[in-house]
Amino acid sequence: MGLLDKEFSDDNIVISKVDDLLNWARLSSLWQMSFGLACCAIEMMATSASHYDFDRFGVIPRPSPRQADIIIISGTVTLKMATRIKRLYEQMADPKYIISMGSCSNCGGPYWEHGYHVLKGVDRVIPVDVYVPGCPPRPEALLEGLLTLQEKIRNESLVKKSV
Amino acid sequence: MLKTEQMVLNMGPQHPSTHGVLRLELELEGEIIVNVKPHLGYLHRCFEKHCEAMTYPQIIPYVDRLDYLASMNNEMGYAIAVERLLDIKVPERVEYIRVIMAELQRIASHMVAVGTYGIDIGAFTPFLYLFRDRERILTLFEKTCGARLLYNYIWVGGLSHDLPINFVNETRDFLNDFKKTVIEVNNLLSYNKIFIERTANVGVLNVESAINYGITGPNLRASGLKWDIRRNDPYSIYDRFDFEIPVGEGLHGQVGDCWDRYYLRVQEMIQSIRIVEQALDQLPEGEITSALPKRIKPVEGQLYSRVENPKGELGYFIVSKGQLQPFRVKVRPPSFINLSVLGELCKGHLIADVIAILGSIDIVLGEVDR
Ligand code: SF4
């Protein structure tokens, strides 16, 4: 609310659409589930650490799925892990979003051809909002993915569409 | 009548302190650990299956992904193994660049180990300090080969690129700065009362059981045995450098406790700085491509070759049938074998100590499950 700070001399009313207000609140505090799978998780850690500072965008790691708004699937999703990821996703409270980080979770990545173990795309078990390509994606790419997600949330609407 | 019952508790696969997707089945008597059973395979990536289908150079990117915190060291071990099969000798400059890269990577790997260990115990600041400096190492790597984490830089018989302009000076700058920060971080964390209370006398590993379990690397040295493959079975040009091998001394508790294992990594970083400095001083001019083979097709045979990784002894057992693809590549991953001792270390401790012990062993799940 930096824009409006100290701008009024009395109590005041701001008129806004419900959509805008809620979306603004949602996109500015996307709490992330701290959940790393493989090599990409190291880049995710680097993104939250000092140099790239994920906190700027309101992304704070939470250890429990119950408190998280987004889950970043960062790494190779094996068949054994796929069912667990689905479970974790179902434990999260709505509204929830998913960023798929890295080729592995996008499509199977370097293990696509010979891997008997890999789930060829995490979107086969859970719905993905943003795909970030790369092996591993640079932290900048992950930040871009987050900004894209924020853009997506900004354009969401609560209004029921009449058919 | 009062009676107690044992409880089984699952830790993981999603848990902030298991360092990846590891599931531990804890059997508890109240808060005391009776037994710990690790369940693996959540990150199984069928490395050996891939090796059956790939040619020798194609395997290098997969080798990177074993221990993704120490890719340079993995590549170096693999390149050395295949070079021994082919009987190649690489140019001097290549050897030096490899050692510089491997030691910088060792520092980076230990930075993550020490930083995340701090988080596990509840100290957040060292993590931020260390990741700030790790970023500079990654920048050096990136300037050299274009990648931050998984490099495909060390090839069989050579390197993919020569060093960039100014690399030597920039590395020296970094080392001079890091010499100060490593002491700063050490003073922040190592002698902190809470940290010592949490780690000293916890998870004591004595030398006999360390040897029996096949523990290698910092964990073995923290138990008091001076065993480092760089010294005891020198590969590459490690015999030309002057460095010390720190061992655990039990400064705040018994020898081989969590504090010792943690502190050993801090000391190893300082030794790695020394090695890199010497290598930079001696770095010869020259070319790097002369030993790159046109086609990699070793004669029939097999060999086991090992190097000292940040986590321990990394061994490659390669069977060649005289084809472009290896018949089999078996990896001896240090993390997997170091993890096997977890159950014994945890017995009788409180549940909160499991995290302290697991963090001090410093595993990487990519290497545990392969
Ligand atoms: S996409 Fe690449 S870096 Fe990411 S988890 Fe897969 S193999 Fe590792």
Coordinates of C-alpha atoms and ligand atoms in Angstrom, one line a residue:
Chain A
M1 CA 0.0 0.0 0.0
G2 CA 3.0 2.3 -0.3
L3 CA 1.1 4.3 -2.9
L4 CA -1.6 5.4 -0.6
D5 CA 0.6 5.9 2.6
K6 CA 0.0 9.3 4.3
E7 CA -2.2 10.5 1.4
F8 CA -5.4 11.0 3.4
S9 CA -6.0 13.4 6.2
D10 CA -9.1 11.6 7.5
D11 CA -10.4 8.0 7.4
N12 CA -11.4 7.3 3.9
I13 CA -12.9 4.8 1.6
V14 CA -11.3 3.2 -1.4
I15 CA -13.4 1.8 -4.1
S16 CA -12.2 -1.3 -5.8
K17 CA -13.6 -4.4 -7.4
V18 CA -13.7 -7.4 -5.1
D19 CA -11.7 -9.3 -7.8
D20 CA -8.9 -6.7 -7.8
L21 CA -8.6 -6.6 -4.1
L22 CA -8.6 -10.4 -3.6
N23 CA -6.3 -11.0 -6.5
W24 CA -3.9 -8.3 -5.3
A25 CA -3.8 -9.9 -1.8
R26 CA -3.4 -13.4 -3.2
L27 CA -0.6 -12.7 -5.6
S28 CA 1.5 -10.7 -3.2
S29 CA 1.8 -13.4 -0.5
L30 CA 2.3 -16.6 -2.3
W31 CA 3.6 -18.9 0.4
Q32 CA 5.6 -21.7 -1.1
M33 CA 5.8 -25.2 0.2
S34 CA 9.4 -26.0 0.9
F35 CA 9.7 -29.2 -1.1
G36 CA 12.7 -30.0 -3.2
L37 CA 13.0 -33.1 -5.4
A38 CA 16.3 -33.1 -7.2
C39 CA 19.0 -30.9 -8.7
C40 CA 16.4 -28.2 -9.6
A41 CA 15.7 -27.8 -5.9
I42 CA 19.3 -26.5 -5.4
E43 CA 18.5 -23.7 -7.8
M44 CA 15.3 -23.1 -6.0
M45 CA 17.3 -22.8 -2.7
A46 CA 19.6 -20.4 -4.5
T47 CA 16.6 -18.4 -5.5
S48 CA 15.4 -18.1 -2.0
A49 CA 18.8 -17.4 -0.6
S50 CA 20.6 -14.1 -0.3
H51 CA 21.5 -13.3 -3.9
Y52 CA 18.1 -13.7 -5.6
D53 CA 15.9 -13.2 -2.6
F54 CA 12.5 -14.8 -3.3
D55 CA 11.1 -12.9 -0.3
R56 CA 10.8 -9.8 -2.3
F57 CA 7.8 -11.3 -4.1
G58 CA 6.2 -12.5 -0.9
V59 CA 7.3 -16.1 -1.3
I60 CA 8.1 -17.6 2.0
P61 CA 8.9 -21.3 2.4
R62 CA 6.4 -23.1 4.6
P63 CA 7.2 -26.7 5.7
S64 CA 3.6 -27.8 5.7
P65 CA 1.3 -28.2 2.7
R66 CA -1.6 -26.9 4.8
Q67 CA 0.0 -23.4 5.0
A68 CA 1.2 -23.2 1.4
D69 CA -0.3 -21.5 -1.6
I70 CA 2.1 -22.7 -4.3
I71 CA 4.1 -25.8 -4.7
I72 CA 7.1 -25.7 -7.0
I73 CA 7.8 -29.1 -8.4
S74 CA 11.5 -28.9 -8.7
G75 CA 13.0 -32.0 -10.0
T76 CA 12.6 -35.5 -11.3
V77 CA 9.2 -36.9 -10.5
T78 CA 9.5 -40.7 -10.3
L79 CA 6.6 -43.0 -10.4
K80 CA 7.0 -43.8 -6.8
M81 CA 6.9 -40.1 -5.9
A82 CA 4.0 -39.2 -8.2
T83 CA 1.4 -40.6 -5.9
R84 CA 2.9 -38.7 -2.9
I85 CA 2.9 -35.5 -4.9
K86 CA -0.7 -35.9 -5.7
R87 CA -1.4 -36.4 -2.0
L88 CA 0.5 -33.3 -1.0
Y89 CA -1.3 -31.3 -3.6
E90 CA -4.7 -32.5 -2.3
Q91 CA -3.6 -31.5 1.3
M92 CA -3.1 -27.9 0.3
A93 CA -5.9 -25.4 0.9
D94 CA -7.5 -23.6 -2.0
P95 CA -6.6 -21.4 -3.8
K96 CA -3.5 -23.3 -4.8
Y97 CA -1.1 -23.0 -7.7
I98 CA 1.7 -25.1 -9.2
I99 CA 4.9 -24.1 -10.9
S100 CA 6.6 -26.9 -12.7
M101 CA 10.3 -26.2 -12.6
G102 CA 12.8 -27.9 -15.0
S103 CA 12.5 -30.3 -17.9
C104 CA 12.1 -33.3 -15.6
S105 CA 8.8 -32.2 -14.1
N106 CA 7.7 -30.6 -17.4
C107 CA 8.2 -33.7 -19.5
G108 CA 10.7 -36.2 -18.1
G109 CA 13.7 -34.3 -19.1
P110 CA 17.0 -36.1 -19.7
Y111 CA 15.4 -39.3 -18.5
W112 CA 12.6 -39.3 -21.0
E113 CA 14.1 -41.8 -23.4
H114 CA 15.5 -44.6 -21.4
G115 CA 14.0 -44.0 -18.0
Y116 CA 11.6 -46.7 -16.7
H117 CA 11.2 -44.7 -13.6
V118 CA 10.1 -41.3 -14.6
L119 CA 6.7 -39.7 -14.8
K120 CA 6.7 -37.9 -18.2
G121 CA 5.4 -34.7 -17.0
V122 CA 4.0 -33.9 -13.6
D123 CA 0.9 -32.5 -15.3
R124 CA -0.3 -36.1 -15.6
V125 CA -1.1 -36.1 -11.9
I126 CA -1.7 -32.5 -10.9
P127 CA -2.7 -29.4 -12.9
V128 CA 0.2 -27.1 -13.6
D129 CA -0.1 -23.4 -13.9
V130 CA 3.3 -22.3 -15.1
Y131 CA 6.0 -24.3 -16.8
V132 CA 9.6 -23.1 -16.4
P133 CA 12.0 -24.7 -18.9
G134 CA 15.6 -25.5 -18.3
C135 CA 17.8 -28.2 -16.8
P136 CA 18.2 -26.6 -14.3
P137 CA 16.4 -23.3 -14.9
R138 CA 18.4 -20.3 -13.8
P139 CA 17.0 -18.5 -10.7
E140 CA 16.1 -15.7 -13.0
A141 CA 13.9 -18.1 -15.0
L142 CA 12.2 -19.2 -11.8
L143 CA 11.6 -15.6 -10.9
E144 CA 10.1 -15.0 -14.3
G145 CA 7.9 -18.1 -13.8
L146 CA 6.6 -16.6 -10.6
L147 CA 5.9 -13.2 -12.2
T148 CA 3.9 -15.1 -14.9
L149 CA 1.9 -16.8 -12.2
Q150 CA 1.2 -13.5 -10.5
E151 CA 0.0 -12.1 -13.8
K152 CA -2.3 -15.1 -14.2
I153 CA -3.7 -14.5 -10.7
R154 CA -4.2 -10.9 -11.4
N155 CA -6.6 -11.7 -14.2
E156 CA -8.6 -14.3 -12.3
S157 CA -12.3 -13.6 -11.5
L158 CA -14.6 -14.7 -8.8
V159 CA -17.7 -13.8 -10.7
K160 CA -19.6 -16.8 -11.9
K161 CA -19.7 -16.8 -15.6
S162 CA -23.2 -17.3 -17.0
V163 CA -23.3 -19.9 -19.7
Chain B
M1 CA -1.9 -50.8 35.0
L2 CA 0.3 -48.4 33.0
K3 CA 1.7 -49.7 29.9
T4 CA 3.7 -48.1 27.1
E5 CA 3.5 -48.8 23.4
Q6 CA 6.0 -48.3 20.6
M7 CA 4.9 -45.8 18.0
V8 CA 5.9 -45.7 14.4
L9 CA 6.3 -42.3 12.9
N10 CA 7.0 -41.4 9.3
M11 CA 9.4 -38.6 8.5
G12 CA 9.3 -37.6 4.9
P13 CA 9.3 -37.9 1.9
Q14 CA 8.3 -34.3 2.1
H15 CA 10.1 -32.9 5.1
P16 CA 12.2 -29.8 5.2
S17 CA 15.1 -31.4 7.0
T18 CA 15.5 -34.7 5.1
H19 CA 17.6 -33.0 2.4
G20 CA 15.5 -34.4 -0.4
V21 CA 13.0 -37.1 -0.7
L22 CA 14.0 -39.5 1.9
R23 CA 11.5 -41.3 4.1
L24 CA 12.6 -42.4 7.5
E25 CA 10.4 -44.8 9.5
L26 CA 11.1 -44.0 13.1
E27 CA 10.2 -46.5 15.8
L28 CA 9.7 -44.5 19.0
E29 CA 9.5 -45.2 22.7
G30 CA 8.0 -42.0 23.9
E31 CA 10.5 -39.5 22.4
I32 CA 13.4 -42.0 22.3
I33 CA 14.4 -43.6 19.0
V34 CA 14.4 -47.3 19.1
N35 CA 15.0 -47.9 15.4
V36 CA 15.3 -46.0 12.2
K37 CA 14.6 -47.5 8.8
P38 CA 15.4 -45.4 5.8
H39 CA 13.1 -45.9 2.8
L40 CA 14.8 -45.1 -0.5
G41 CA 13.9 -44.9 -4.1
Y42 CA 11.9 -41.8 -4.3
L43 CA 14.5 -40.3 -6.6
H44 CA 15.7 -43.4 -8.4
R45 CA 16.9 -42.3 -11.8
C46 CA 18.2 -45.5 -13.3
F47 CA 21.7 -44.3 -13.9
E48 CA 23.0 -47.8 -14.7
K49 CA 20.2 -48.4 -17.2
H50 CA 21.1 -45.2 -19.0
C51 CA 24.8 -46.2 -19.2
E52 CA 23.8 -49.3 -21.1
A53 CA 22.4 -47.3 -23.8
M54 CA 24.8 -44.3 -24.0
T55 CA 28.2 -43.9 -25.4
Y56 CA 31.1 -42.9 -23.0
P57 CA 30.9 -39.1 -23.6
Q58 CA 27.1 -39.1 -23.4
I59 CA 27.2 -40.5 -19.9
I60 CA 29.0 -37.4 -18.5
P61 CA 25.7 -35.3 -18.2
Y62 CA 24.2 -38.1 -16.2
V63 CA 27.2 -38.3 -14.0
D64 CA 26.6 -34.7 -13.2
R65 CA 23.2 -35.5 -11.9
L66 CA 24.4 -38.1 -9.3
D67 CA 25.6 -35.7 -6.7
Y68 CA 24.3 -32.5 -8.1
L69 CA 26.2 -30.4 -5.4
A70 CA 29.5 -31.7 -6.6
S71 CA 29.2 -32.2 -10.4
M72 CA 32.8 -31.2 -11.2
N73 CA 34.1 -33.9 -8.8
N74 CA 31.8 -36.5 -10.3
E75 CA 32.9 -35.6 -13.8
M76 CA 36.5 -35.7 -12.8
G77 CA 36.2 -39.1 -11.3
Y78 CA 34.4 -40.5 -14.4
A79 CA 36.9 -38.9 -16.8
I80 CA 39.8 -40.3 -14.9
A81 CA 38.3 -43.8 -14.9
V82 CA 37.7 -43.8 -18.6
E83 CA 41.1 -42.3 -19.3
R84 CA 42.7 -45.2 -17.3
L85 CA 40.7 -47.6 -19.4
L86 CA 42.0 -45.9 -22.6
D87 CA 45.4 -45.3 -21.2
I88 CA 45.4 -41.6 -22.1
K89 CA 47.6 -39.0 -20.5
V90 CA 46.1 -35.5 -20.4
P91 CA 48.1 -32.3 -20.8
E92 CA 49.5 -30.5 -17.7
R93 CA 47.2 -27.6 -18.0
V94 CA 44.1 -29.8 -18.1
E95 CA 45.2 -31.5 -14.9
Y96 CA 45.6 -28.1 -13.1
I97 CA 42.3 -26.8 -14.3
R98 CA 40.6 -29.9 -13.2
V99 CA 42.1 -29.6 -9.7
I100 CA 41.1 -26.0 -9.5
M101 CA 37.5 -26.8 -10.5
A102 CA 37.2 -29.8 -8.3
E103 CA 38.5 -27.9 -5.2
L104 CA 36.2 -24.9 -5.9
Q105 CA 33.4 -27.3 -6.2
R106 CA 34.4 -28.9 -2.9
I107 CA 34.1 -25.6 -1.3
A108 CA 30.7 -24.9 -2.8
S109 CA 29.5 -28.3 -1.7
H110 CA 30.7 -27.9 1.8
M111 CA 29.1 -24.4 1.9
V112 CA 25.7 -26.0 1.2
A113 CA 26.4 -28.7 3.8
V114 CA 27.3 -26.2 6.5
G115 CA 24.7 -23.7 5.6
T116 CA 21.8 -26.1 5.5
Y117 CA 23.1 -27.8 8.7
G118 CA 22.8 -24.4 10.4
I119 CA 19.2 -24.2 9.2
D120 CA 18.5 -27.7 10.5
I121 CA 19.7 -26.7 14.0
G122 CA 17.9 -23.3 13.8
A123 CA 20.6 -20.9 12.7
F124 CA 19.6 -19.1 9.6
T125 CA 22.2 -16.4 9.1
P126 CA 25.2 -18.7 8.1
F127 CA 23.1 -20.0 5.3
L128 CA 22.6 -16.6 3.8
Y129 CA 26.3 -15.7 4.2
L130 CA 27.4 -18.9 2.6
F131 CA 25.0 -18.8 -0.3
R132 CA 26.1 -15.3 -1.1
D133 CA 29.7 -16.6 -1.5
R134 CA 28.6 -19.8 -3.3
E135 CA 27.0 -17.6 -5.9
R136 CA 30.5 -16.2 -6.7
I137 CA 31.9 -19.7 -7.3
L138 CA 28.9 -20.5 -9.5
T139 CA 29.6 -17.3 -11.5
L140 CA 33.2 -18.4 -12.0
F141 CA 32.0 -21.8 -13.3
E142 CA 29.4 -20.1 -15.5
K143 CA 32.0 -17.9 -17.1
T144 CA 34.1 -20.9 -17.8
C145 CA 31.5 -23.3 -19.2
G146 CA 28.1 -21.6 -19.3
A147 CA 26.3 -23.6 -16.7
R148 CA 25.7 -22.9 -13.0
L149 CA 25.0 -26.3 -11.6
L150 CA 25.5 -29.2 -14.0
Y151 CA 28.4 -28.5 -16.3
N152 CA 29.5 -31.2 -18.7
Y153 CA 32.8 -29.5 -18.5
I154 CA 35.4 -32.1 -17.8
W155 CA 35.5 -34.4 -20.8
V156 CA 37.4 -37.7 -21.3
G157 CA 40.8 -36.6 -22.3
G158 CA 40.3 -32.9 -21.8
L159 CA 37.9 -30.1 -21.1
S160 CA 35.1 -28.5 -23.1
H161 CA 36.6 -24.9 -22.8
D162 CA 39.8 -23.3 -21.7
L163 CA 39.7 -20.9 -18.8
P164 CA 38.1 -17.5 -19.7
I165 CA 40.2 -14.3 -19.6
N166 CA 40.9 -13.0 -16.1
F167 CA 39.8 -16.2 -14.5
V168 CA 42.9 -16.5 -12.4
N169 CA 42.5 -13.0 -11.0
E170 CA 38.9 -13.3 -10.2
T171 CA 39.4 -16.6 -8.5
R172 CA 42.1 -15.0 -6.4
D173 CA 39.8 -12.2 -5.4
F174 CA 37.2 -14.6 -4.4
L175 CA 39.6 -16.7 -2.3
N176 CA 40.9 -13.6 -0.6
D177 CA 37.4 -12.5 0.4
F178 CA 36.3 -16.0 1.3
K179 CA 39.2 -16.5 3.6
K180 CA 37.6 -13.9 5.8
T181 CA 34.0 -15.0 5.5
V182 CA 34.8 -18.6 6.3
I183 CA 36.3 -17.4 9.6
E184 CA 33.3 -15.1 10.2
V185 CA 30.8 -17.9 9.6
N186 CA 32.9 -20.2 11.8
N187 CA 32.7 -17.7 14.6
L188 CA 29.0 -17.2 14.1
L189 CA 28.0 -20.8 14.3
S190 CA 30.7 -23.2 15.6
Y191 CA 31.1 -21.8 19.1
N192 CA 27.5 -20.8 19.6
K193 CA 26.2 -22.3 22.8
I194 CA 23.0 -23.5 21.5
F195 CA 24.7 -25.1 18.5
I196 CA 27.2 -26.9 20.6
E197 CA 24.4 -28.1 22.9
R198 CA 22.6 -29.5 20.0
T199 CA 25.5 -31.2 18.3
A200 CA 28.2 -32.1 20.8
N201 CA 28.1 -35.7 22.1
V202 CA 25.2 -36.4 19.7
G203 CA 25.5 -39.3 17.2
V204 CA 29.0 -40.4 18.2
L205 CA 30.5 -42.6 15.5
N206 CA 33.6 -44.5 16.6
V207 CA 36.3 -45.5 14.2
E208 CA 35.6 -49.2 14.3
S209 CA 32.0 -48.9 13.3
A210 CA 32.9 -46.3 10.7
I211 CA 35.2 -48.7 9.0
N212 CA 32.8 -51.6 9.3
Y213 CA 30.0 -49.6 7.7
G214 CA 32.4 -48.4 4.9
I215 CA 32.0 -44.8 5.8
T216 CA 34.3 -42.5 3.9
G217 CA 35.1 -38.8 3.5
P218 CA 34.6 -36.2 6.1
N219 CA 32.4 -38.5 8.2
L220 CA 35.3 -41.0 8.5
R221 CA 37.9 -38.3 9.2
A222 CA 35.7 -36.8 11.8
S223 CA 35.9 -40.1 13.6
G224 CA 39.7 -39.7 13.9
L225 CA 41.1 -41.7 11.0
K226 CA 43.3 -39.8 8.6
W227 CA 42.1 -41.3 5.3
D228 CA 41.9 -39.2 2.3
I229 CA 42.2 -40.6 -1.2
R230 CA 43.8 -37.4 -2.4
R231 CA 46.7 -38.4 -0.1
N232 CA 46.5 -42.1 0.3
D233 CA 45.9 -43.1 -3.3
P234 CA 46.7 -39.9 -5.2
Y235 CA 45.1 -39.4 -8.5
S236 CA 45.6 -36.5 -11.0
I237 CA 48.3 -34.2 -9.6
Y238 CA 47.2 -34.1 -5.9
D239 CA 50.7 -35.3 -4.9
R240 CA 52.1 -31.9 -5.9
F241 CA 50.2 -29.8 -3.4
D242 CA 50.8 -29.1 0.2
F243 CA 47.7 -29.4 2.3
E244 CA 46.6 -30.9 5.6
I245 CA 44.0 -33.5 6.2
P246 CA 42.0 -32.4 9.2
V247 CA 40.6 -35.0 11.5
G248 CA 38.0 -34.9 14.3
E249 CA 39.4 -34.1 17.7
G250 CA 36.4 -33.9 19.9
L251 CA 36.9 -30.3 20.9
H252 CA 33.5 -30.0 22.5
G253 CA 32.5 -33.6 23.2
Q254 CA 33.6 -37.0 22.0
V255 CA 35.5 -37.6 18.9
G256 CA 33.2 -38.4 16.0
D257 CA 30.1 -36.5 17.2
C258 CA 27.9 -34.2 15.1
W259 CA 30.0 -31.2 16.0
D260 CA 33.1 -32.8 14.8
R261 CA 31.6 -33.8 11.5
Y262 CA 30.3 -30.3 11.0
Y263 CA 33.6 -28.6 12.0
L264 CA 35.6 -30.9 9.7
R265 CA 33.8 -29.4 6.7
V266 CA 34.7 -25.9 7.8
Q267 CA 38.4 -27.0 8.0
E268 CA 38.3 -28.7 4.7
M269 CA 37.1 -25.5 3.0
I270 CA 40.2 -23.8 4.4
Q271 CA 42.4 -26.6 3.0
S272 CA 40.7 -26.4 -0.4
I273 CA 41.5 -22.7 -0.5
R274 CA 45.2 -23.6 0.0
I275 CA 45.1 -26.1 -2.8
V276 CA 43.4 -23.8 -5.3
E277 CA 45.9 -21.0 -4.5
Q278 CA 48.8 -23.3 -5.1
A279 CA 47.3 -24.6 -8.3
L280 CA 46.7 -21.1 -9.5
D281 CA 50.4 -20.2 -8.8
Q282 CA 51.6 -23.2 -10.7
L283 CA 49.1 -23.1 -13.6
P284 CA 51.1 -23.7 -16.8
E285 CA 50.3 -22.2 -20.2
G286 CA 49.5 -24.6 -23.0
E287 CA 46.7 -26.2 -24.9
I288 CA 44.0 -28.4 -23.6
T289 CA 42.7 -30.3 -26.6
S290 CA 45.6 -32.5 -27.7
A291 CA 44.5 -35.5 -25.7
L292 CA 40.9 -35.5 -26.7
P293 CA 40.3 -38.8 -28.4
K294 CA 38.5 -38.9 -31.7
R295 CA 36.5 -41.9 -30.8
I296 CA 36.2 -43.4 -27.3
K297 CA 36.3 -47.2 -27.7
P298 CA 38.3 -48.9 -24.9
V299 CA 39.5 -52.4 -25.3
E300 CA 37.8 -55.2 -23.5
G301 CA 38.5 -55.0 -19.8
Q302 CA 37.3 -53.6 -16.5
L303 CA 38.5 -51.4 -13.8
Y304 CA 37.6 -49.7 -10.5
S305 CA 38.7 -46.1 -10.1
R306 CA 38.0 -43.9 -7.2
V307 CA 38.3 -40.2 -6.3
E308 CA 37.7 -38.2 -3.1
N309 CA 34.4 -36.4 -3.4
P310 CA 33.2 -33.8 -1.0
K311 CA 31.0 -36.6 0.5
G312 CA 33.5 -39.4 0.4
E313 CA 34.9 -42.0 -1.8
L314 CA 33.3 -42.0 -5.2
G315 CA 34.2 -45.1 -7.2
Y316 CA 33.3 -46.1 -10.8
F317 CA 33.5 -49.7 -11.8
I318 CA 33.4 -49.8 -15.6
V319 CA 33.2 -53.0 -17.7
S320 CA 34.1 -52.5 -21.3
K321 CA 33.4 -55.1 -24.0
G322 CA 35.3 -53.1 -26.7
Q323 CA 32.2 -51.2 -27.9
L324 CA 31.3 -47.5 -28.0
Q325 CA 29.0 -48.1 -25.1
P326 CA 30.2 -49.4 -21.8
F327 CA 28.8 -52.8 -20.9
R328 CA 28.2 -51.7 -17.3
V329 CA 29.0 -48.7 -15.2
K330 CA 28.5 -49.2 -11.5
V331 CA 28.9 -46.3 -9.1
R332 CA 29.9 -46.6 -5.5
P333 CA 28.1 -43.6 -4.1
P334 CA 29.5 -42.2 -0.9
S335 CA 26.2 -40.8 0.3
F336 CA 24.4 -44.1 0.0
I337 CA 26.9 -45.9 2.1
N338 CA 27.3 -43.1 4.6
L339 CA 23.5 -43.2 5.1
S340 CA 23.6 -46.8 6.2
V341 CA 25.0 -45.9 9.6
L342 CA 22.1 -43.6 10.4
G343 CA 20.1 -46.2 12.3
E344 CA 23.0 -47.0 14.6
L345 CA 23.8 -43.4 15.3
C346 CA 20.2 -42.5 16.1
K347 CA 19.5 -45.3 18.6
G348 CA 18.7 -44.0 22.0
H349 CA 18.6 -40.4 21.0
L350 CA 15.7 -38.0 21.1
I351 CA 13.6 -37.5 18.0
A352 CA 14.9 -34.0 17.5
D353 CA 18.4 -35.4 17.3
V354 CA 17.6 -37.4 14.2
I355 CA 17.6 -34.2 12.2
A356 CA 20.9 -33.1 13.7
I357 CA 22.5 -36.5 12.9
L358 CA 21.1 -36.7 9.4
G359 CA 22.3 -33.2 8.6
S360 CA 25.8 -34.0 9.9
I361 CA 26.1 -37.0 7.6
D362 CA 25.4 -34.7 4.7
I363 CA 23.7 -36.9 2.1
V364 CA 22.4 -36.0 -1.4
L365 CA 19.5 -38.0 -2.5
G366 CA 20.4 -38.0 -6.1
E367 CA 23.4 -40.0 -5.2
V368 CA 21.7 -42.2 -2.7
D369 CA 19.0 -43.4 -5.1
R370 CA 20.9 -42.9 -8.4
Ligands
SF4_1 S1 15.4 -30.8 -15.0 FE1 17.6 -31.3 -15.0 S2 18.4 -30.1 -13.2 FE2 16.2 -30.3 -13.0 S3 15.9 -32.1 -11.8 FE3 15.8 -32.8 -13.9 S4 17.8 -33.4 -14.4 FE4 18.0 -32.2 -12.5

